[in-house]
Amino acid sequence: MPESETGAIKFNIQIGDELTQNVKPLLHEVKHGLEKLIETGKITVIDLRSIPLAPNEEDKILNILGQGEVVAKLDALGLSEVVETKYTGVWLVTHYNDEDHIISRFIEVTTMPEILCSQTEDIMAAYSRLTLDLEDSLKTNESVVEKSA
Amino acid sequence: MTNNDNKDKTLAQILRSRGISRRGFLKFCAATASMMAMSPAMIPKIAHALENARRPSVIWLSFQECTGCTESLTRAHTATVESLIFDAISLDYHHTLQAASGHAAEEARETAMKENYGEYLLVVDGSIPMGNPGYSTIAGISNYDMLMETAKGAAAIIAVGTCATYGGIPQAKPNPTGAVSVRDLIKDKPIINVPGCPPIPVVITGVLTHFLTFGTIPELDHLGRPKVFYGQSIHDRCYRRPFYDKGLFAETFDDEGAKKGWCLYKLGCKGPTTYNACATTKWNDGTSWPIEAGHPCLGCSEPDFWDGGGFYKALSMPTENITQTVIYTAAGAVAAGLMLGARNLSKKEQAKAAHSNTTIDDLKK
Ligand code: SF4
Ligand code: SF4
């Protein structure tokens, strides 16, 4: 994720490589997550904000994971970015608030992050909406397409 | 502030009536789990509990304080998500934030108390002056009287900020107003202490969310602080810790060590004896935190931090051995594997009592 996109100010006053030494263990955790996914189908979710990381370490992790085939954006209570990393099955899910500040960031090891799936409640609401819209259009003799346009 | 139409609706119903999708709600729950330092495995449970939660009435009393705690809360960085928490509670009285003042405001408090007797949450910021009731009054009522009257019908009390939790700066020597904390006065109600000068905004809302989610108060430590936020010391989660372990310290604010980001212990850092969430939650939209900005921790979430002998004086530690460590299972299974060992708190308490000057070498024993 390019720095400018989040608008976060960085104070690059620290020098040092892998200061907390948490980068490697975290990547191993991701590897175990993949093993688990392959063997049992169980998913792993890692909250990046719960781990002590030095100023540049989160970027380092993101750089190593890179970007793969899927980039999805969703707009629900602010933007969210769901990116499949170059390691298939390893996803980076970043939630922003209305002011484009990151409110949480997770690494999910799964075939598809839950937040991307259409939710039953929303599907039911969509069904009622479409039904109502169709009824309205029959009454007014106007097509749904015209109405929404 | 009060929206009576919403009183009997569940949070899920309120959100849906505002056009917030289930996806939006799941995102809210994910951010909530993250801010409460809970394992992501808890997200579905939070979603289920919150969906069915009803709005509790909240009465907020401000006594001898600087309004910093309210400032902190209203700048909680997850703007949309935090506003949901406010939608989810019925903030019936907060004299800084509410439009009404004087007797009209007091009426709102009395009505909320009557209607929700035994069920409302009482939030208090600021200490209570016992020297003279006239030192601090609201609508002619002394802080002591208002606290005792309002506490009677409360389900639980949340003391927000170091002043309400331990007396804070008003209580600093020579304590001219005879300031005391909420816990000094009330013994028969559950009290959740949320210290910090000010507390991290999401810690305040996190406690409210916990109450909403589980209908109970979170697990507390010996000082009445929720363990999810205050379970680990600044030092245990500090990213400068590897320098501390190698004995690399900044000696002044502009030496080579300071430029290289070495440990701030010798510059007076109180991280080893301070329990708070700054190191991972951070401040100002998660931008940075004091130690990342190059300043030692002042220990603002601990009792008597103002009278601790100087912010820039290296900690005094006991000469006895304090190497006993405890293993945490914090913040989910993953984080646990990455965590550094934590020094035993009770040993540190003994350290405080012994209070003899020690060197870095003693600390590392
Ligand atoms: S003494 Fe302070 S700066 Fe040094 S590792 Fe501990 S908390 Fe961090
Ligand atoms: S770093 Fe220390 S002094 Fe600063 S806010 Fe956190 S607990 Fe308080």
XYZ file of C-alpha atoms and ligand atoms in Angstrom:
530
model
C 0.000 0.000 0.000
C 1.714 3.216 -1.053
C 2.284 5.594 1.810
C 0.577 8.548 0.150
C -2.667 6.632 -0.176
C -3.193 6.482 3.572
C -1.985 10.032 4.118
C -0.136 8.835 7.226
C 2.776 10.945 8.375
C 5.933 8.948 8.912
C 8.703 9.994 11.227
C 11.663 8.210 9.774
C 13.946 8.971 12.652
C 14.844 5.401 13.397
C 17.539 3.384 11.777
C 17.735 -0.340 12.239
C 16.703 -3.514 10.601
C 13.920 -5.716 11.930
C 14.025 -3.928 15.256
C 11.521 -6.059 17.101
C 12.465 -9.208 15.230
C 8.781 -9.904 14.799
C 8.800 -9.853 10.988
C 10.166 -13.359 10.489
C 8.039 -15.097 13.148
C 4.982 -13.409 11.670
C 5.793 -14.693 8.195
C 6.276 -18.163 9.669
C 2.850 -17.820 11.275
C 1.449 -17.058 7.803
C 3.200 -20.174 6.475
C 1.630 -22.275 9.235
C -1.697 -20.690 8.294
C -1.260 -21.928 4.717
C -0.403 -25.414 5.948
C -3.563 -25.405 8.066
C -5.643 -24.192 5.138
C -4.302 -26.931 2.880
C -4.670 -29.719 5.418
C -7.886 -28.818 7.245
C -9.493 -25.954 5.323
C -9.407 -23.846 8.525
C -8.732 -20.145 8.198
C -6.220 -18.007 10.100
C -6.665 -14.316 10.838
C -3.762 -12.218 12.134
C -4.419 -8.753 13.515
C -1.417 -6.662 12.440
C -2.234 -3.994 15.007
C -1.828 -6.317 17.952
C 1.823 -6.980 17.360
C 4.604 -4.616 18.442
C 6.250 -3.478 15.224
C 8.908 -0.815 14.677
C 8.014 2.120 12.396
C 9.108 0.482 9.142
C 8.253 -3.119 9.887
C 4.630 -3.160 8.745
C 5.737 -1.815 5.348
C 8.410 -4.480 5.249
C 5.828 -7.222 5.794
C 3.553 -5.744 3.110
C 6.460 -5.523 0.656
C 7.422 -9.131 1.212
C 3.835 -10.342 0.741
C 3.420 -8.194 -2.377
C 0.348 -8.080 -4.581
C -1.217 -11.014 -6.417
C -4.116 -11.475 -8.798
C -7.028 -9.935 -6.898
C -7.544 -6.360 -5.698
C -11.019 -5.522 -4.426
C -12.374 -2.347 -2.929
C -15.538 -2.132 -0.918
C -17.375 0.859 0.343
C -19.104 0.118 3.635
C -18.668 2.619 6.476
C -15.569 3.950 4.718
C -13.339 2.193 2.248
C -11.859 -1.286 2.660
C -9.178 -2.860 0.487
C -8.965 -6.596 0.076
C -5.828 -7.693 -1.714
C -4.663 -11.200 -2.447
C -0.916 -11.209 -1.933
C 1.476 -12.907 -4.286
C 1.116 -15.952 -2.045
C -2.248 -17.300 -3.139
C -4.570 -17.806 -0.180
C -2.868 -15.046 1.830
C -4.987 -11.887 1.839
C -4.398 -8.446 3.214
C -7.576 -6.785 4.461
C -7.329 -3.086 5.339
C -10.275 -1.136 6.727
C -10.316 2.659 6.523
C -12.694 5.101 8.170
C -14.400 8.048 6.476
C -11.258 10.130 6.834
C -9.152 7.479 5.075
C -7.317 6.521 8.239
C -6.596 2.857 8.726
C -8.774 1.491 11.530
C -7.685 -2.099 11.326
C -5.516 -4.332 9.191
C -5.559 -8.110 9.055
C -3.704 -10.841 7.235
C -6.253 -13.534 6.428
C -5.223 -16.967 5.251
C -8.330 -18.231 3.493
C -9.806 -18.967 0.074
C -11.970 -15.847 0.286
C -12.181 -13.240 3.068
C -15.650 -13.254 4.654
C -16.119 -9.512 4.107
C -16.112 -10.049 0.308
C -18.976 -12.546 0.372
C -22.513 -11.195 -0.043
C -24.181 -11.385 3.356
C -27.500 -13.196 3.845
C -29.185 -10.155 5.486
C -28.120 -7.904 2.615
C -29.303 -10.464 0.039
C -32.689 -10.623 1.754
C -32.937 -6.822 1.828
C -31.964 -6.713 -1.862
C -34.688 -9.239 -2.690
C -37.371 -7.115 -0.963
C -36.069 -3.975 -2.643
C -36.141 -5.471 -6.113
C -39.603 -6.926 -5.491
C -40.902 -3.494 -4.429
C -39.236 -1.767 -7.357
C -40.844 -4.242 -9.776
C -44.269 -3.758 -8.206
C -43.870 0.023 -8.446
C -42.880 -0.178 -12.076
C -45.934 -2.334 -12.896
C -48.191 0.251 -11.256
C -46.615 3.202 -13.018
C -45.913 1.246 -16.193
C -42.370 2.459 -16.048
C -39.463 0.073 -16.443
C -37.153 -0.581 -13.505
C -34.306 0.514 -15.731
C -35.911 3.866 -16.495
C -36.757 4.326 -12.831
C -33.237 3.796 -11.625
C -31.885 5.977 -14.428
C -28.630 13.657 22.832
C -31.257 11.183 23.882
C -33.111 9.517 21.123
C -36.024 7.787 22.765
C -37.305 6.270 19.509
C -34.249 4.076 19.462
C -34.368 2.971 23.079
C -36.029 -0.365 22.512
C -34.330 -1.213 19.242
C -31.318 -3.458 19.042
C -28.111 -2.054 17.641
C -28.544 -4.130 14.473
C -31.996 -2.606 13.907
C -30.677 0.926 14.420
C -27.839 0.353 11.954
C -30.070 -1.253 9.360
C -32.560 1.617 9.592
C -29.646 3.907 8.729
C -28.835 1.904 5.629
C -25.679 0.322 7.050
C -25.110 -3.042 5.401
C -24.174 -6.257 7.092
C -20.730 -5.908 5.485
C -20.382 -2.501 7.170
C -21.390 -4.091 10.451
C -18.831 -6.887 10.056
C -16.172 -4.284 9.390
C -17.220 -2.486 12.556
C -16.943 -5.744 14.500
C -13.479 -6.447 13.049
C -12.276 -2.987 14.104
C -13.855 -3.531 17.526
C -12.082 -6.855 18.043
C -8.832 -5.243 16.993
C -9.240 -2.279 19.335
C -10.183 -4.532 22.251
C -7.039 -6.581 21.607
C -9.208 -9.639 21.121
C -8.408 -12.564 18.944
C -9.923 -12.163 15.453
C -11.670 -15.457 16.211
C -13.947 -13.383 18.474
C -15.333 -11.323 15.560
C -18.408 -13.541 14.933
C -19.186 -13.580 18.681
C -18.947 -9.790 18.892
C -21.195 -9.501 15.836
C -23.806 -11.787 17.381
C -23.794 -10.064 20.788
C -23.806 -6.526 19.400
C -26.621 -7.268 16.994
C -28.838 -8.061 19.945
C -27.547 -5.373 22.317
C -29.949 -2.695 23.511
C -28.850 0.863 24.184
C -27.729 1.430 27.761
C -28.235 4.853 29.307
C -24.953 6.591 30.146
C -24.537 9.467 32.598
C -21.167 11.218 32.411
C -20.028 13.379 35.343
C -17.005 15.685 35.085
C -15.409 16.878 38.330
C -11.934 18.374 38.946
C -10.527 17.827 35.458
C -9.084 19.622 32.439
C -11.555 18.196 29.849
C -8.589 16.376 28.265
C -10.359 13.030 28.700
C -13.462 14.223 26.848
C -11.209 15.792 24.194
C -9.466 12.444 23.815
C -12.756 10.570 23.498
C -14.240 12.914 20.921
C -11.110 12.462 18.825
C -11.308 8.695 18.837
C -9.653 7.890 15.547
C -12.049 5.403 14.074
C -14.504 8.198 13.312
C -17.321 6.251 11.704
C -16.943 3.245 13.904
C -16.753 5.298 17.103
C -19.811 7.242 16.164
C -21.582 3.907 16.025
C -20.688 3.361 19.637
C -22.278 6.693 20.421
C -25.335 5.682 18.464
C -25.317 2.506 20.459
C -25.479 4.257 23.818
C -27.891 6.835 25.073
C -25.635 9.591 26.457
C -28.228 11.204 28.680
C -26.025 13.627 30.571
C -22.583 15.080 29.811
C -22.412 18.730 30.775
C -19.580 19.554 28.365
C -21.211 17.973 25.329
C -24.905 18.521 25.939
C -26.782 21.575 24.719
C -28.793 22.088 27.912
C -27.165 23.719 30.925
C -27.958 24.554 34.558
C -31.262 23.252 35.899
C -32.434 21.853 32.552
C -29.295 19.708 32.410
C -29.775 18.538 35.990
C -33.330 17.590 35.134
C -32.038 15.426 32.282
C -29.743 13.657 34.740
C -32.509 13.078 37.245
C -34.886 11.767 34.565
C -32.263 9.386 33.196
C -31.557 8.151 36.719
C -35.218 7.561 37.475
C -36.017 5.841 34.187
C -32.999 3.563 34.231
C -32.477 3.037 37.948
C -30.107 0.154 38.611
C -29.206 -0.135 34.924
C -27.381 2.963 33.751
C -23.631 3.266 33.319
C -21.973 6.085 35.210
C -18.811 7.543 33.669
C -16.725 9.891 35.797
C -13.749 12.019 34.823
C -11.912 14.225 37.292
C -11.153 13.847 40.990
C -13.399 14.791 43.874
C -12.256 17.575 46.253
C -12.862 16.684 49.896
C -11.103 19.741 51.377
C -14.065 22.052 50.842
C -17.259 21.191 48.927
C -17.172 24.670 47.361
C -13.944 23.955 45.447
C -15.911 22.369 42.642
C -19.673 22.444 42.142
C -22.142 21.899 39.289
C -25.451 23.779 39.445
C -24.671 24.433 43.102
C -24.261 20.725 43.892
C -20.891 19.639 45.270
C -18.968 17.001 43.327
C -19.150 14.645 46.307
C -22.945 14.907 46.622
C -23.481 14.509 42.892
C -21.240 11.440 42.728
C -22.826 9.708 45.707
C -26.362 10.437 44.506
C -25.738 9.317 40.921
C -23.687 6.258 41.892
C -26.580 4.776 43.888
C -28.599 3.691 40.851
C -25.666 2.826 38.574
C -25.083 -0.715 37.300
C -21.361 0.006 37.083
C -19.016 2.980 37.167
C -16.267 3.738 34.672
C -13.620 6.080 36.088
C -12.002 7.710 33.064
C -8.555 9.297 33.302
C -5.895 9.303 35.983
C -7.720 11.975 38.072
C -10.873 9.873 38.506
C -8.937 6.622 38.909
C -6.201 7.680 41.337
C -6.639 11.385 42.061
C -4.206 12.402 39.302
C -2.704 15.862 38.993
C -5.182 17.514 41.429
C -3.972 15.043 44.045
C -0.274 15.736 43.354
C 1.588 17.007 46.402
C 0.561 19.067 48.334
C -2.976 18.164 47.142
C -4.484 21.585 47.930
C -8.120 20.532 47.402
C -7.940 17.202 49.225
C -8.631 15.418 45.904
C -9.611 11.749 46.009
C -10.495 9.140 43.401
C -13.852 7.475 42.719
C -12.588 4.219 44.241
C -11.640 6.060 47.435
C -15.301 6.966 47.947
C -17.388 4.171 46.466
C -16.985 0.642 47.697
C -20.238 -1.088 46.813
C -20.321 -0.862 42.997
C -18.215 -2.430 40.255
C -15.697 0.242 39.194
C -13.674 0.019 36.001
C -10.573 2.206 36.098
C -9.443 3.593 32.737
C -6.359 5.617 33.684
C -4.163 7.712 31.412
C -3.528 11.409 31.135
C -5.595 11.273 28.981
C -6.517 7.643 28.307
C -6.149 6.414 24.725
C -9.506 7.196 23.052
C -10.166 3.671 21.832
C -9.547 2.368 25.333
C -12.490 4.465 26.574
C -14.779 3.312 23.781
C -13.401 -0.228 24.047
C -14.679 -0.482 27.621
C -18.084 0.842 26.557
C -18.127 -1.659 23.706
C -17.227 -4.504 26.013
C -20.168 -3.636 28.232
C -22.440 -3.432 25.198
C -21.130 -6.661 23.724
C -21.103 -8.894 26.748
C -23.270 -6.981 29.221
C -20.531 -7.444 31.786
C -17.462 -5.553 32.855
C -14.132 -6.727 31.445
C -11.601 -8.662 33.506
C -9.700 -6.225 35.732
C -6.205 -6.128 37.224
C -5.357 -5.335 40.862
C -5.774 -1.607 40.172
C -9.212 -2.108 38.632
C -7.967 -1.667 35.028
C -9.243 -3.822 32.141
C -6.571 -6.403 31.420
C -7.137 -6.295 27.670
C -5.667 -2.806 27.561
C -3.496 -2.673 30.673
C -2.328 -6.289 30.841
C 1.135 -5.578 29.545
C 3.713 -2.960 30.307
C 4.850 -0.374 27.793
C 8.303 -1.934 28.118
C 7.111 -5.420 27.199
C 5.604 -4.210 23.938
C 8.086 -1.446 23.140
C 9.774 -1.755 19.765
C 12.973 -0.304 21.317
C 13.172 -3.302 23.619
C 15.869 -5.144 21.628
C 18.170 -2.157 22.319
C 17.356 -2.343 26.001
C 18.167 -6.042 25.972
C 21.500 -5.334 24.283
C 22.265 -2.516 26.756
C 22.164 0.218 24.091
C 20.813 3.452 25.598
C 20.417 7.063 24.541
C 22.208 9.161 27.172
C 20.963 12.572 25.993
C 18.206 13.657 23.623
C 20.660 14.519 20.844
C 23.415 11.946 21.060
C 24.158 9.170 18.570
C 22.046 6.699 20.568
C 18.999 8.991 20.383
C 19.462 9.348 16.624
C 19.739 5.593 16.233
C 16.505 5.035 18.156
C 18.081 3.298 21.148
C 16.274 2.653 24.430
C 15.231 5.712 26.476
C 15.614 4.080 29.889
C 18.465 6.345 30.986
C 16.457 9.417 29.959
C 13.836 8.503 32.544
C 11.548 6.151 30.633
C 8.862 4.735 32.955
C 7.928 2.034 30.426
C 9.109 -0.829 32.651
C 6.610 0.045 35.418
C 3.765 1.429 33.281
C 0.827 -0.609 32.071
C -0.971 0.832 29.054
C -1.744 0.114 25.386
C 0.286 2.931 23.751
C 2.942 0.669 22.215
C 0.515 -1.128 19.902
C -2.591 1.067 19.768
C -0.530 4.275 19.402
C -1.871 7.843 19.289
C -3.243 10.282 16.701
C -4.856 7.876 14.261
C -2.221 5.275 15.038
C 0.446 7.635 13.652
C 2.981 7.346 16.417
C 3.390 7.324 20.189
C 5.655 9.119 22.682
C 8.522 6.626 22.599
C 8.437 6.443 18.784
C 8.667 10.253 18.777
C 11.811 9.971 20.916
C 10.417 10.851 24.351
C 10.413 8.584 27.390
C 7.125 7.305 28.793
C 5.986 9.418 31.770
C 3.993 6.609 33.341
C 0.717 8.519 33.103
C -1.499 5.476 33.664
C 0.050 4.614 37.040
C -0.857 5.967 40.494
C 1.140 9.018 41.661
C 2.898 9.446 38.308
C 3.191 13.170 38.955
C 5.078 12.658 42.214
C 7.345 9.903 40.922
C 10.549 11.885 41.438
C 11.103 13.412 37.976
C 10.164 12.499 34.428
C 13.781 12.503 33.260
C 15.287 10.601 36.154
C 16.022 6.952 35.465
C 13.756 4.574 37.360
C 14.755 3.384 40.769
C 14.505 -0.321 41.034
C 15.076 -2.717 43.905
C 18.363 -4.383 44.480
C 16.599 -7.734 44.761
C 16.371 -10.002 41.766
C 13.286 -9.388 39.628
C 13.915 -11.751 36.799
C 10.799 -13.854 37.322
C 8.729 -13.575 34.177
C 5.211 -14.537 33.235
C 3.993 -15.777 29.899
C 1.053 -13.991 28.358
C -1.578 -15.327 26.036
C -2.552 -11.903 24.883
C -4.197 -10.510 21.804
C -4.856 -13.856 20.208
C -2.855 -16.940 19.601
C -0.628 -15.413 16.971
C 0.573 -12.491 18.982
C 1.292 -14.736 21.938
C 4.056 -16.459 20.039
C 5.671 -13.133 19.264
C 5.422 -11.632 22.693
C 8.392 -10.800 24.795
C 8.334 -12.124 28.349
C 6.872 -9.747 30.910
C 8.291 -9.013 34.283
C 6.125 -9.887 37.199
C 4.043 -6.926 38.341
C 3.911 -7.750 42.011
C 7.671 -7.868 42.046
C 7.657 -4.396 40.591
C 5.303 -3.247 43.306
C 7.814 -4.528 45.818
C 10.422 -2.687 43.836
C 8.491 0.517 44.235
C 8.228 -0.013 47.952
C 11.932 -0.748 48.314
C 12.704 2.275 46.108
C 16.456 2.151 46.165
C 18.389 3.513 43.243
C 19.663 0.863 40.908
C 21.556 0.666 37.725
C 20.713 -0.787 34.341
C 22.643 -3.893 35.350
C 20.337 -4.474 38.291
C 17.340 -4.274 36.005
C 18.823 -6.838 33.683
C 19.561 -9.396 36.391
S 12.853 1.486 28.865
Fe 11.341 2.633 27.668
S 12.292 2.978 25.635
Fe 13.469 1.387 26.693
S 12.576 -0.524 25.951
Fe 11.552 -0.027 27.900
S 9.725 1.128 27.310
Fe 11.072 1.106 25.503
S 3.720 6.439 26.621
Fe 3.495 6.418 28.854
S 3.214 8.574 29.489
Fe 2.887 8.448 27.279
S 0.679 8.232 27.067
Fe 1.538 6.150 27.061
S 1.485 5.508 29.240
Fe 1.160 7.721 29.209
